[in-house]
Amino acid sequence: KRSTFTSEGKFDIDTTKEQLITLGHKKFEVFLNGQKLEFNKKDKFHYKDGELKALNSSEFKELNRGKSW
C-alpha cells in the first residue's frame, strides 16, 4: 500500500513493519535505536527489523517490484 504525506514537524514511522521510504529535498533527522541520523537531500530508504538503510535508485526499484515510486 502506497501513501504520501507532507509534514512540517515531527512524525513517527511505524516500526512494526517493513517499509520503503522516499523523502523530499529538506534536511531531516531520524532518531533510531538511540542514535541521531541526519540527512540533507532527497533520499530513499528501506526500514526493516530496526535498521534504516539508504538506497540508491536501482535498489529502491528492485525492492519496490520494478516501480520507481
GROMACS .gro file of C-alpha atoms in nm:
model
   69
    1LYS     CA    1   0.000   0.000   0.000
    2ARG     CA    2   0.145   0.334  -0.105
    3SER     CA    3   0.078   0.657   0.075
    4THR     CA    4   0.210   1.008   0.064
    5PHE     CA    5   0.201   1.299   0.306
    6THR     CA    6   0.365   1.631   0.382
    7SER     CA    7   0.494   1.720   0.725
    8GLU     CA    8   0.648   2.033   0.871
    9GLY     CA    9   0.731   1.884   1.207
   10LYS     CA   10   0.790   1.563   1.388
   11PHE     CA   11   0.633   1.246   1.257
   12ASP     CA   12   0.669   0.885   1.361
   13ILE     CA   13   0.742   0.588   1.137
   14ASP     CA   14   0.558   0.266   1.212
   15THR     CA   15   0.846   0.045   1.322
   16THR     CA   16   0.630  -0.268   1.339
   17LYS     CA   17   0.651  -0.325   0.964
   18GLU     CA   18   0.898  -0.323   0.677
   19GLN     CA   19   0.881  -0.003   0.473
   20LEU     CA   20   1.023   0.170   0.169
   21ILE     CA   21   1.053   0.543   0.231
   22THR     CA   22   1.134   0.826  -0.006
   23LEU     CA   23   1.185   1.178   0.124
   24GLY     CA   24   1.188   1.523  -0.033
   25HIS     CA   25   1.451   1.793  -0.055
   26LYS     CA   26   1.467   1.914   0.304
   27LYS     CA   27   1.707   1.840   0.586
   28PHE     CA   28   1.574   1.583   0.829
   29GLU     CA   29   1.681   1.390   1.134
   30VAL     CA   30   1.595   1.035   1.234
   31PHE     CA   31   1.627   0.902   1.586
   32LEU     CA   32   1.667   0.525   1.568
   33ASN     CA   33   1.789   0.289   1.839
   34GLY     CA   34   1.920   0.582   2.045
   35GLN     CA   35   2.118   0.725   1.750
   36LYS     CA   36   2.059   1.051   1.569
   37LEU     CA   37   2.098   1.025   1.190
   38GLU     CA   38   2.100   1.341   0.978
   39PHE     CA   39   2.025   1.373   0.607
   40ASN     CA   40   2.040   1.680   0.382
   41LYS     CA   41   1.900   1.575   0.047
   42LYS     CA   42   1.634   1.376  -0.130
   43ASP     CA   43   1.683   1.014  -0.031
   44LYS     CA   44   1.529   0.668  -0.046
   45PHE     CA   45   1.536   0.423   0.243
   46HIS     CA   46   1.444   0.071   0.342
   47TYR     CA   47   1.333   0.016   0.702
   48LYS     CA   48   1.333  -0.344   0.828
   49ASP     CA   49   1.397  -0.510   1.163
   50GLY     CA   50   1.509  -0.192   1.338
   51GLU     CA   51   1.752  -0.084   1.066
   52LEU     CA   52   1.725   0.208   0.825
   53LYS     CA   53   1.933   0.162   0.510
   54ALA     CA   54   1.986   0.432   0.246
   55LEU     CA   55   1.916   0.304  -0.105
   56ASN     CA   56   2.021   0.413  -0.449
   57SER     CA   57   1.753   0.432  -0.721
   58SER     CA   58   1.824   0.081  -0.851
   59GLU     CA   59   1.800  -0.080  -0.507
   60PHE     CA   60   1.476   0.107  -0.434
   61LYS     CA   61   1.323   0.000  -0.765
   62GLU     CA   62   1.422  -0.364  -0.707
   63LEU     CA   63   1.261  -0.370  -0.363
   64ASN     CA   64   0.955  -0.188  -0.498
   65ARG     CA   65   0.867  -0.452  -0.760
   66GLY     CA   66   1.015  -0.256  -1.050
   67LYS     CA   67   0.849   0.074  -0.970
   68SER     CA   68   1.050   0.390  -0.906
   69TRP     CA   69   0.766   0.519  -0.684
   0.00000   0.00000   0.00000
